[in-house]
PDB file of N, CA and C in Angstrom:
ATOM      1  N   MET A1303     -81.872 100.847-200.716  1.00  0.00           N
ATOM      2  CA  MET A1303     -83.144 101.467-200.221  1.00  0.00           C
ATOM      3  C   MET A1303     -83.358 102.191-199.189  1.00  0.00           C
ATOM      4  N   SER A1304     -84.610 103.501-199.679  1.00  0.00           N
ATOM      5  CA  SER A1304     -84.875 104.986-198.990  1.00  0.00           C
ATOM      6  C   SER A1304     -85.488 104.817-198.082  1.00  0.00           C
ATOM      7  N   ILE A1305     -84.872 105.765-197.204  1.00  0.00           N
ATOM      8  CA  ILE A1305     -85.381 105.879-195.764  1.00  0.00           C
ATOM      9  C   ILE A1305     -85.997 107.273-195.661  1.00  0.00           C
ATOM     10  N   VAL A1306     -87.252 107.294-195.153  1.00  0.00           N
ATOM     11  CA  VAL A1306     -87.579 108.933-194.142  1.00  0.00           C
ATOM     12  C   VAL A1306     -87.838 108.746-192.863  1.00  0.00           C
ATOM     13  N   ILE A1307     -87.249 109.717-192.233  1.00  0.00           N
ATOM     14  CA  ILE A1307     -86.870 109.751-190.720  1.00  0.00           C
ATOM     15  C   ILE A1307     -87.915 110.996-190.444  1.00  0.00           C
ATOM     16  N   VAL A1308     -88.878 110.734-189.242  1.00  0.00           N
ATOM     17  CA  VAL A1308     -89.624 111.666-188.665  1.00  0.00           C
ATOM     18  C   VAL A1308     -89.324 112.091-187.652  1.00  0.00           C
ATOM     19  N   GLY A1309     -89.012 113.421-187.100  1.00  0.00           N
ATOM     20  CA  GLY A1309     -88.660 113.640-185.829  1.00  0.00           C
ATOM     21  C   GLY A1309     -87.326 113.769-185.516  1.00  0.00           C
ATOM     22  N   GLY A1310     -86.629 113.451-184.406  1.00  0.00           N
ATOM     23  CA  GLY A1310     -86.010 113.151-184.513  1.00  0.00           C
ATOM     24  C   GLY A1310     -85.028 114.702-183.917  1.00  0.00           C
ATOM     25  N   ASN A1311     -83.858 114.488-183.387  1.00  0.00           N
ATOM     26  CA  ASN A1311     -83.341 116.029-182.942  1.00  0.00           C
ATOM     27  C   ASN A1311     -82.371 116.753-184.282  1.00  0.00           C
ATOM     28  N   GLU A1312     -82.605 118.093-184.335  1.00  0.00           N
ATOM     29  CA  GLU A1312     -82.207 118.747-185.354  1.00  0.00           C
ATOM     30  C   GLU A1312     -80.735 118.671-185.314  1.00  0.00           C
ATOM     31  N   ARG A1313     -80.035 118.809-184.151  1.00  0.00           N
ATOM     32  CA  ARG A1313     -78.038 118.766-184.613  1.00  0.00           C
ATOM     33  C   ARG A1313     -77.887 116.989-184.736  1.00  0.00           C
ATOM     34  N   MET A1314     -78.848 116.033-184.768  1.00  0.00           N
ATOM     35  CA  MET A1314     -78.445 114.903-185.550  1.00  0.00           C
ATOM     36  C   MET A1314     -78.843 114.389-186.921  1.00  0.00           C
ATOM     37  N   VAL A1315     -79.329 115.590-187.940  1.00  0.00           N
ATOM     38  CA  VAL A1315     -79.706 115.084-189.014  1.00  0.00           C
ATOM     39  C   VAL A1315     -78.801 114.636-189.930  1.00  0.00           C
ATOM     40  N   CYS A1316     -77.780 115.494-189.968  1.00  0.00           N
ATOM     41  CA  CYS A1316     -76.388 114.740-190.537  1.00  0.00           C
ATOM     42  C   CYS A1316     -75.806 113.393-190.026  1.00  0.00           C
ATOM     43  N   GLN A1317     -76.139 113.019-188.954  1.00  0.00           N
ATOM     44  CA  GLN A1317     -75.825 111.822-188.221  1.00  0.00           C
ATOM     45  C   GLN A1317     -76.708 110.843-188.383  1.00  0.00           C
ATOM     46  N   TYR A1318     -78.126 111.171-188.238  1.00  0.00           N
ATOM     47  CA  TYR A1318     -78.968 110.109-189.027  1.00  0.00           C
ATOM     48  C   TYR A1318     -78.791 109.652-190.639  1.00  0.00           C
ATOM     49  N   GLN A1319     -77.977 110.741-191.428  1.00  0.00           N
ATOM     50  CA  GLN A1319     -77.710 110.327-193.014  1.00  0.00           C
ATOM     51  C   GLN A1319     -77.099 109.846-192.935  1.00  0.00           C
ATOM     52  N   ASN A1320     -75.696 110.221-192.043  1.00  0.00           N
ATOM     53  CA  ASN A1320     -74.467 109.447-192.181  1.00  0.00           C
ATOM     54  C   ASN A1320     -74.737 107.993-192.039  1.00  0.00           C
ATOM     55  N   ILE A1321     -75.438 107.674-190.738  1.00  0.00           N
ATOM     56  CA  ILE A1321     -75.749 106.049-190.424  1.00  0.00           C
ATOM     57  C   ILE A1321     -76.488 105.132-191.608  1.00  0.00           C
ATOM     58  N   CYS A1322     -77.779 105.994-191.953  1.00  0.00           N
ATOM     59  CA  CYS A1322     -78.273 105.242-193.209  1.00  0.00           C
ATOM     60  C   CYS A1322     -77.240 104.901-194.332  1.00  0.00           C
ATOM     61  N   LYS A1323     -76.445 105.862-194.914  1.00  0.00           N
ATOM     62  CA  LYS A1323     -75.610 105.847-195.892  1.00  0.00           C
ATOM     63  C   LYS A1323     -74.679 104.400-195.583  1.00  0.00           C
ATOM     64  N   ASN A1324     -74.192 104.587-194.315  1.00  0.00           N
ATOM     65  CA  ASN A1324     -73.275 102.790-193.851  1.00  0.00           C
ATOM     66  C   ASN A1324     -73.920 101.720-194.098  1.00  0.00           C
ATOM     67  N   TYR A1325     -75.775 102.020-194.069  1.00  0.00           N
ATOM     68  CA  TYR A1325     -76.274 100.592-194.527  1.00  0.00           C
ATOM     69  C   TYR A1325     -76.499 100.464-196.067  1.00  0.00           C
ATOM     70  N   GLY A1326     -76.359 101.294-196.650  1.00  0.00           N
ATOM     71  CA  GLY A1326     -76.224 101.372-198.260  1.00  0.00           C
ATOM     72  C   GLY A1326     -77.673 102.180-198.169  1.00  0.00           C
ATOM     73  N   CYS A1327     -78.371 102.812-197.575  1.00  0.00           N
ATOM     74  CA  CYS A1327     -79.722 103.637-197.503  1.00  0.00           C
ATOM     75  C   CYS A1327     -79.338 105.158-198.174  1.00  0.00           C
ATOM     76  N   LYS A1328     -80.251 105.575-198.664  1.00  0.00           N
ATOM     77  CA  LYS A1328     -80.872 107.041-198.801  1.00  0.00           C
ATOM     78  C   LYS A1328     -81.921 107.689-198.034  1.00  0.00           C
ATOM     79  N   ALA A1329     -81.291 107.866-197.124  1.00  0.00           N
ATOM     80  CA  ALA A1329     -82.074 109.138-195.845  1.00  0.00           C
ATOM     81  C   ALA A1329     -82.980 110.459-196.418  1.00  0.00           C
ATOM     82  N   LYS A1330     -84.271 110.992-195.995  1.00  0.00           N
ATOM     83  CA  LYS A1330     -84.685 112.121-196.068  1.00  0.00           C
ATOM     84  C   LYS A1330     -84.797 112.574-194.511  1.00  0.00           C
ATOM     85  N   VAL A1331     -84.591 113.637-193.824  1.00  0.00           N
ATOM     86  CA  VAL A1331     -85.115 113.408-192.259  1.00  0.00           C
ATOM     87  C   VAL A1331     -85.859 114.666-191.820  1.00  0.00           C
ATOM     88  N   PHE A1332     -87.191 114.442-191.556  1.00  0.00           N
ATOM     89  CA  PHE A1332     -87.935 115.925-191.213  1.00  0.00           C
ATOM     90  C   PHE A1332     -87.338 115.605-189.545  1.00  0.00           C
ATOM     91  N   ALA A1333     -87.117 116.941-189.229  1.00  0.00           N
ATOM     92  CA  ALA A1333     -86.582 116.613-187.671  1.00  0.00           C
ATOM     93  C   ALA A1333     -87.776 117.626-187.250  1.00  0.00           C
ATOM     94  N   LYS A1334     -88.420 118.823-187.890  1.00  0.00           N
ATOM     95  CA  LYS A1334     -89.352 119.541-187.665  1.00  0.00           C
ATOM     96  C   LYS A1334     -90.284 119.930-189.177  1.00  0.00           C
ATOM     97  N   GLU A1335     -91.621 120.041-188.659  1.00  0.00           N
ATOM     98  CA  GLU A1335     -92.519 120.481-189.800  1.00  0.00           C
ATOM     99  C   GLU A1335     -92.553 121.836-190.449  1.00  0.00           C
ATOM    100  N   LYS A1336     -91.875 121.548-191.520  1.00  0.00           N
ATOM    101  CA  LYS A1336     -91.694 122.840-192.345  1.00  0.00           C
ATOM    102  C   LYS A1336     -92.516 122.890-193.940  1.00  0.00           C
ATOM    103  N   GLY A1337     -93.919 123.198-193.787  1.00  0.00           N
ATOM    104  CA  GLY A1337     -94.608 123.452-195.169  1.00  0.00           C
ATOM    105  C   GLY A1337     -95.334 121.920-195.449  1.00  0.00           C
ATOM    106  N   ALA A1338     -95.579 121.847-196.373  1.00  0.00           N
ATOM    107  CA  ALA A1338     -96.387 120.271-196.437  1.00  0.00           C
ATOM    108  C   ALA A1338     -95.228 119.443-196.540  1.00  0.00           C
ATOM    109  N   MET A1339     -95.335 118.280-195.556  1.00  0.00           N
ATOM    110  CA  MET A1339     -94.436 117.316-195.582  1.00  0.00           C
ATOM    111  C   MET A1339     -95.121 116.559-196.683  1.00  0.00           C
ATOM    112  N   LYS A1340     -96.361 115.902-197.078  1.00  0.00           N
ATOM    113  CA  LYS A1340     -96.811 114.998-197.450  1.00  0.00           C
ATOM    114  C   LYS A1340     -96.385 115.097-198.794  1.00  0.00           C
ATOM    115  N   LYS A1341     -95.922 116.258-199.510  1.00  0.00           N
ATOM    116  CA  LYS A1341     -95.133 116.844-200.916  1.00  0.00           C
ATOM    117  C   LYS A1341     -93.819 116.285-201.188  1.00  0.00           C
ATOM    118  N   LYS A1342     -93.243 116.466-199.713  1.00  0.00           N
ATOM    119  CA  LYS A1342     -91.867 116.001-200.102  1.00  0.00           C
ATOM    120  C   LYS A1342     -91.416 114.422-199.495  1.00  0.00           C
ATOM    121  N   LEU A1343     -92.237 113.897-199.234  1.00  0.00           N
ATOM    122  CA  LEU A1343     -92.206 112.520-199.079  1.00  0.00           C
ATOM    123  C   LEU A1343     -91.869 111.570-199.961  1.00  0.00           C
ATOM    124  N   GLY A1344     -92.259 111.611-201.099  1.00  0.00           N
ATOM    125  CA  GLY A1344     -92.013 110.950-201.963  1.00  0.00           C
ATOM    126  C   GLY A1344     -92.475 109.255-201.533  1.00  0.00           C
ATOM    127  N   CYS A1345     -91.665 108.538-202.008  1.00  0.00           N
ATOM    128  CA  CYS A1345     -92.140 106.681-201.405  1.00  0.00           C
ATOM    129  C   CYS A1345     -91.141 106.074-201.443  1.00  0.00           C
ATOM    130  N   PRO A1346     -91.044 106.081-199.930  1.00  0.00           N
ATOM    131  CA  PRO A1346     -89.638 105.221-199.613  1.00  0.00           C
ATOM    132  C   PRO A1346     -89.619 104.098-199.269  1.00  0.00           C
ATOM    133  N   ASP A1347     -88.923 103.275-198.994  1.00  0.00           N
ATOM    134  CA  ASP A1347     -89.161 102.022-198.653  1.00  0.00           C
ATOM    135  C   ASP A1347     -89.444 101.514-197.011  1.00  0.00           C
ATOM    136  N   LEU A1348     -88.753 102.464-196.278  1.00  0.00           N
ATOM    137  CA  LEU A1348     -89.591 102.174-195.061  1.00  0.00           C
ATOM    138  C   LEU A1348     -89.396 103.799-194.124  1.00  0.00           C
ATOM    139  N   MET A1349     -90.904 104.154-193.557  1.00  0.00           N
ATOM    140  CA  MET A1349     -90.706 104.960-192.431  1.00  0.00           C
ATOM    141  C   MET A1349     -90.618 104.868-191.149  1.00  0.00           C
ATOM    142  N   ILE A1350     -89.395 105.925-190.586  1.00  0.00           N
ATOM    143  CA  ILE A1350     -88.810 105.702-189.403  1.00  0.00           C
ATOM    144  C   ILE A1350     -89.687 106.755-188.450  1.00  0.00           C
ATOM    145  N   LEU A1351     -90.579 106.663-187.284  1.00  0.00           N
ATOM    146  CA  LEU A1351     -91.128 108.107-186.940  1.00  0.00           C
ATOM    147  C   LEU A1351     -90.118 107.942-185.216  1.00  0.00           C
ATOM    148  N   PHE A1352     -89.384 109.155-184.718  1.00  0.00           N
ATOM    149  CA  PHE A1352     -88.791 108.885-183.909  1.00  0.00           C
ATOM    150  C   PHE A1352     -89.690 109.591-182.847  1.00  0.00           C
ATOM    151  N   THR A1353     -90.947 108.993-182.006  1.00  0.00           N
ATOM    152  CA  THR A1353     -92.570 109.320-181.606  1.00  0.00           C
ATOM    153  C   THR A1353     -91.925 110.233-180.379  1.00  0.00           C
ATOM    154  N   ASN A1354     -90.820 109.908-179.925  1.00  0.00           N
ATOM    155  CA  ASN A1354     -90.565 111.129-178.400  1.00  0.00           C
ATOM    156  C   ASN A1354     -90.583 112.608-178.885  1.00  0.00           C
ATOM    157  N   THR A1355     -89.644 113.030-180.111  1.00  0.00           N
ATOM    158  CA  THR A1355     -89.372 114.462-180.393  1.00  0.00           C
ATOM    159  C   THR A1355     -90.293 114.811-181.721  1.00  0.00           C
ATOM    160  N   VAL A1356     -91.511 114.587-181.864  1.00  0.00           N
ATOM    161  CA  VAL A1356     -92.270 115.007-182.738  1.00  0.00           C
ATOM    162  C   VAL A1356     -93.814 114.958-182.529  1.00  0.00           C
ATOM    163  N   SER A1357     -94.116 115.720-183.118  1.00  0.00           N
ATOM    164  CA  SER A1357     -95.897 116.628-182.559  1.00  0.00           C
ATOM    165  C   SER A1357     -96.833 115.524-183.508  1.00  0.00           C
ATOM    166  N   HIS A1358     -97.899 115.496-182.610  1.00  0.00           N
ATOM    167  CA  HIS A1358     -98.835 114.523-183.151  1.00  0.00           C
ATOM    168  C   HIS A1358     -99.333 115.064-184.384  1.00  0.00           C
ATOM    169  N   LYS A1359     -99.381 116.063-184.656  1.00  0.00           N
ATOM    170  CA  LYS A1359    -100.078 116.812-186.397  1.00  0.00           C
ATOM    171  C   LYS A1359     -98.788 115.720-187.177  1.00  0.00           C
ATOM    172  N   MET A1360     -97.778 116.435-187.102  1.00  0.00           N
ATOM    173  CA  MET A1360     -96.615 115.781-187.741  1.00  0.00           C
ATOM    174  C   MET A1360     -96.676 114.306-187.805  1.00  0.00           C
ATOM    175  N   VAL A1361     -97.169 113.427-186.633  1.00  0.00           N
ATOM    176  CA  VAL A1361     -97.471 111.885-187.073  1.00  0.00           C
ATOM    177  C   VAL A1361     -98.436 111.991-187.483  1.00  0.00           C
ATOM    178  N   ASN A1362     -99.498 112.504-187.423  1.00  0.00           N
ATOM    179  CA  ASN A1362    -100.938 111.854-188.322  1.00  0.00           C
ATOM    180  C   ASN A1362    -100.499 112.273-189.792  1.00  0.00           C
ATOM    181  N   SER A1363    -100.120 113.261-189.998  1.00  0.00           N
ATOM    182  CA  SER A1363     -99.519 113.170-191.378  1.00  0.00           C
ATOM    183  C   SER A1363     -98.742 112.147-191.695  1.00  0.00           C
ATOM    184  N   ALA A1364     -97.766 111.823-191.223  1.00  0.00           N
ATOM    185  CA  ALA A1364     -96.586 110.994-191.771  1.00  0.00           C
ATOM    186  C   ALA A1364     -97.457 109.765-192.053  1.00  0.00           C
ATOM    187  N   LEU A1365     -98.276 109.087-191.022  1.00  0.00           N
ATOM    188  CA  LEU A1365     -99.126 108.166-190.875  1.00  0.00           C
ATOM    189  C   LEU A1365    -100.049 107.558-191.921  1.00  0.00           C
ATOM    190  N   GLN A1366    -100.584 108.898-192.150  1.00  0.00           N
ATOM    191  CA  GLN A1366    -101.509 109.337-193.095  1.00  0.00           C
ATOM    192  C   GLN A1366    -100.940 108.711-194.573  1.00  0.00           C
ATOM    193  N   GLU A1367     -99.764 109.012-194.801  1.00  0.00           N
ATOM    194  CA  GLU A1367     -99.347 109.107-196.089  1.00  0.00           C
ATOM    195  C   GLU A1367     -98.511 107.821-196.204  1.00  0.00           C
ATOM    196  N   ALA A1368     -97.943 107.349-195.023  1.00  0.00           N
ATOM    197  CA  ALA A1368     -97.280 105.988-195.210  1.00  0.00           C
ATOM    198  C   ALA A1368     -98.554 105.029-195.514  1.00  0.00           C
ATOM    199  N   LYS A1369     -99.972 104.984-194.873  1.00  0.00           N
ATOM    200  CA  LYS A1369    -100.976 103.893-195.244  1.00  0.00           C
ATOM    201  C   LYS A1369    -101.778 104.314-196.862  1.00  0.00           C
ATOM    202  N   LYS A1370    -101.338 105.698-197.000  1.00  0.00           N
ATOM    203  CA  LYS A1370    -102.015 105.634-198.703  1.00  0.00           C
ATOM    204  C   LYS A1370    -100.981 105.295-199.651  1.00  0.00           C
ATOM    205  N   ASN A1371     -99.770 105.144-199.054  1.00  0.00           N
ATOM    206  CA  ASN A1371     -98.789 104.464-200.417  1.00  0.00           C
ATOM    207  C   ASN A1371     -98.657 103.322-200.002  1.00  0.00           C
ATOM    208  N   ASN A1372     -98.728 102.516-198.695  1.00  0.00           N
ATOM    209  CA  ASN A1372     -98.148 100.672-198.236  1.00  0.00           C
ATOM    210  C   ASN A1372     -97.189 101.151-197.702  1.00  0.00           C
ATOM    211  N   ILE A1373     -96.559 102.062-196.833  1.00  0.00           N
ATOM    212  CA  ILE A1373     -95.234 102.055-196.786  1.00  0.00           C
ATOM    213  C   ILE A1373     -95.027 101.264-195.012  1.00  0.00           C
ATOM    214  N   PRO A1374     -93.936 100.702-195.108  1.00  0.00           N
ATOM    215  CA  PRO A1374     -93.825  99.949-193.691  1.00  0.00           C
ATOM    216  C   PRO A1374     -93.382 101.116-192.771  1.00  0.00           C
ATOM    217  N   ILE A1375     -93.625 101.196-191.779  1.00  0.00           N
ATOM    218  CA  ILE A1375     -93.315 102.093-190.395  1.00  0.00           C
ATOM    219  C   ILE A1375     -92.838 101.573-189.237  1.00  0.00           C
ATOM    220  N   ALA A1376     -92.011 102.008-188.708  1.00  0.00           N
ATOM    221  CA  ALA A1376     -91.274 101.655-187.642  1.00  0.00           C
ATOM    222  C   ALA A1376     -91.347 102.791-186.764  1.00  0.00           C
ATOM    223  N   ARG A1377     -91.831 102.356-185.418  1.00  0.00           N
ATOM    224  CA  ARG A1377     -91.503 103.469-184.746  1.00  0.00           C
ATOM    225  C   ARG A1377     -90.565 103.402-183.269  1.00  0.00           C
ATOM    226  N   ILE A1378     -89.912 104.238-182.786  1.00  0.00           N
ATOM    227  CA  ILE A1378     -89.244 104.256-181.843  1.00  0.00           C
ATOM    228  C   ILE A1378     -89.631 105.856-180.912  1.00  0.00           C
ATOM    229  N   HIS A1379     -89.537 105.511-179.493  1.00  0.00           N
ATOM    230  CA  HIS A1379     -89.648 106.417-178.882  1.00  0.00           C
ATOM    231  C   HIS A1379     -88.031 107.293-178.554  1.00  0.00           C
ATOM    232  N   THR A1380     -87.351 106.805-178.772  1.00  0.00           N
ATOM    233  CA  THR A1380     -86.010 107.369-178.253  1.00  0.00           C
ATOM    234  C   THR A1380     -85.374 108.035-179.904  1.00  0.00           C
ATOM    235  N   SER A1381     -84.796 108.899-180.083  1.00  0.00           N
ATOM    236  CA  SER A1381     -83.955 109.599-181.026  1.00  0.00           C
ATOM    237  C   SER A1381     -83.029 109.342-181.488  1.00  0.00           C
ATOM    238  N   SER A1382     -82.080 108.390-180.213  1.00  0.00           N
ATOM    239  CA  SER A1382     -80.886 108.089-180.759  1.00  0.00           C
ATOM    240  C   SER A1382     -80.388 107.469-181.744  1.00  0.00           C
ATOM    241  N   ALA A1383     -78.730 107.560-181.695  1.00  0.00           N
ATOM    242  CA  ALA A1383     -78.187 106.779-183.109  1.00  0.00           C
ATOM    243  C   ALA A1383     -78.619 105.311-183.049  1.00  0.00           C
ATOM    244  N   ALA A1384     -77.917 105.223-181.344  1.00  0.00           N
ATOM    245  CA  ALA A1384     -78.540 103.721-181.029  1.00  0.00           C
ATOM    246  C   ALA A1384     -79.485 102.972-181.716  1.00  0.00           C
ATOM    247  N   ALA A1385     -80.954 104.019-181.453  1.00  0.00           N
ATOM    248  CA  ALA A1385     -82.055 103.158-181.585  1.00  0.00           C
ATOM    249  C   ALA A1385     -82.331 103.124-183.526  1.00  0.00           C
ATOM    250  N   LEU A1386     -81.711 104.115-184.130  1.00  0.00           N
ATOM    251  CA  LEU A1386     -82.036 104.247-185.566  1.00  0.00           C
ATOM    252  C   LEU A1386     -81.268 102.506-185.810  1.00  0.00           C
ATOM    253  N   HIS A1387     -79.438 102.596-185.342  1.00  0.00           N
ATOM    254  CA  HIS A1387     -78.686 101.608-185.695  1.00  0.00           C
ATOM    255  C   HIS A1387     -79.804 100.185-185.500  1.00  0.00           C
ATOM    256  N   THR A1388     -80.516 100.250-184.632  1.00  0.00           N
ATOM    257  CA  THR A1388     -81.171  98.617-184.388  1.00  0.00           C
ATOM    258  C   THR A1388     -82.303  98.248-185.046  1.00  0.00           C
ATOM    259  N   VAL A1389     -82.832  99.663-185.592  1.00  0.00           N
ATOM    260  CA  VAL A1389     -84.102  99.787-186.423  1.00  0.00           C
ATOM    261  C   VAL A1389     -82.963  99.292-187.914  1.00  0.00           C
ATOM    262  N   LEU A1390     -82.162  99.721-187.842  1.00  0.00           N
ATOM    263  CA  LEU A1390     -81.583  99.296-189.750  1.00  0.00           C
ATOM    264  C   LEU A1390     -80.844  98.068-189.352  1.00  0.00           C
ATOM    265  N   ASN A1391     -80.771  97.938-188.530  1.00  0.00           N
ATOM    266  CA  ASN A1391     -80.170  96.369-188.852  1.00  0.00           C
ATOM    267  C   ASN A1391     -80.934  95.414-188.954  1.00  0.00           C
ATOM    268  N   GLU A1392     -82.091  95.803-188.507  1.00  0.00           N
ATOM    269  CA  GLU A1392     -83.907  94.698-188.242  1.00  0.00           C
ATOM    270  C   GLU A1392     -84.079  94.488-190.097  1.00  0.00           C
ATOM    271  N   TYR A1393     -84.352  96.204-190.721  1.00  0.00           N
ATOM    272  CA  TYR A1393     -84.950  96.033-191.842  1.00  0.00           C
ATOM    273  C   TYR A1393     -84.022  95.962-193.021  1.00  0.00           C
ATOM    274  N   THR A1394     -82.593  96.096-192.786  1.00  0.00           N
ATOM    275  CA  THR A1394     -81.755  95.497-193.619  1.00  0.00           C
ATOM    276  C   THR A1394     -81.273  94.378-193.945  1.00  0.00           C
ATOM    277  N   GLY A1395     -81.041  93.959-192.589  1.00  0.00           N
ATOM    278  CA  GLY A1395     -80.804  92.395-192.455  1.00  0.00           C
ATOM    279  C   GLY A1395     -79.252  92.431-192.260  1.00  0.00           C
ATOM    280  N   LYS A1396     -78.524  93.269-192.062  1.00  0.00           N
ATOM    281  CA  LYS A1396     -77.114  93.383-192.109  1.00  0.00           C
ATOM    282  C   LYS A1396     -76.754  94.642-191.008  1.00  0.00           C
ATOM    283  N   GLU A1397     -75.696  94.357-190.266  1.00  0.00           N
ATOM    284  CA  GLU A1397     -74.635  95.255-189.665  1.00  0.00           C
ATOM    285  C   GLU A1397     -74.050  96.343-190.462  1.00  0.00           C
ATOM    286  N   SER A1398     -73.854  97.883-189.798  1.00  0.00           N
ATOM    287  CA  SER A1398     -73.357  98.311-190.082  1.00  0.00           C
ATOM    288  C   SER A1398     -71.552  98.400-190.443  1.00  0.00           C
ATOM    289  N   ALA A1399     -70.898  98.953-191.406  1.00  0.00           N
ATOM    290  CA  ALA A1399     -69.507  98.305-190.844  1.00  0.00           C
ATOM    291  C   ALA A1399     -69.129  99.268-189.990  1.00  0.00           C
ATOM    292  N   VAL A1400     -69.907 100.599-189.706  1.00  0.00           N
ATOM    293  CA  VAL A1400     -69.008 101.346-188.973  1.00  0.00           C
ATOM    294  C   VAL A1400     -70.350 101.339-187.692  1.00  0.00           C
ATOM    295  N   CYS A1401     -69.818 101.639-186.257  1.00  0.00           N
ATOM    296  CA  CYS A1401     -70.668 102.095-185.376  1.00  0.00           C
ATOM    297  C   CYS A1401     -70.175 103.263-184.591  1.00  0.00           C
TER     298      CYS A1401
END
């Protein structure tokens, strides 16, 4: 399963990727907007938006691409590791071996 995470804390990018890896998922994390994000998104199985730490412009760009490619979206207000665990439990149907 491939996941795109939009927003979050820059210092936690590696942690987000490791959490996803523990669920058997491959993750791309866009904590800040650098260039044209839509070219880098690809076609993931799930898009996670950390709404508290992302600009409106970045949200609109991500939502537009998700709608165009029929990508499911999970919106989370906080950008914590626990919130990411909760979403991944829900969408993958399994719990991580490492918490």
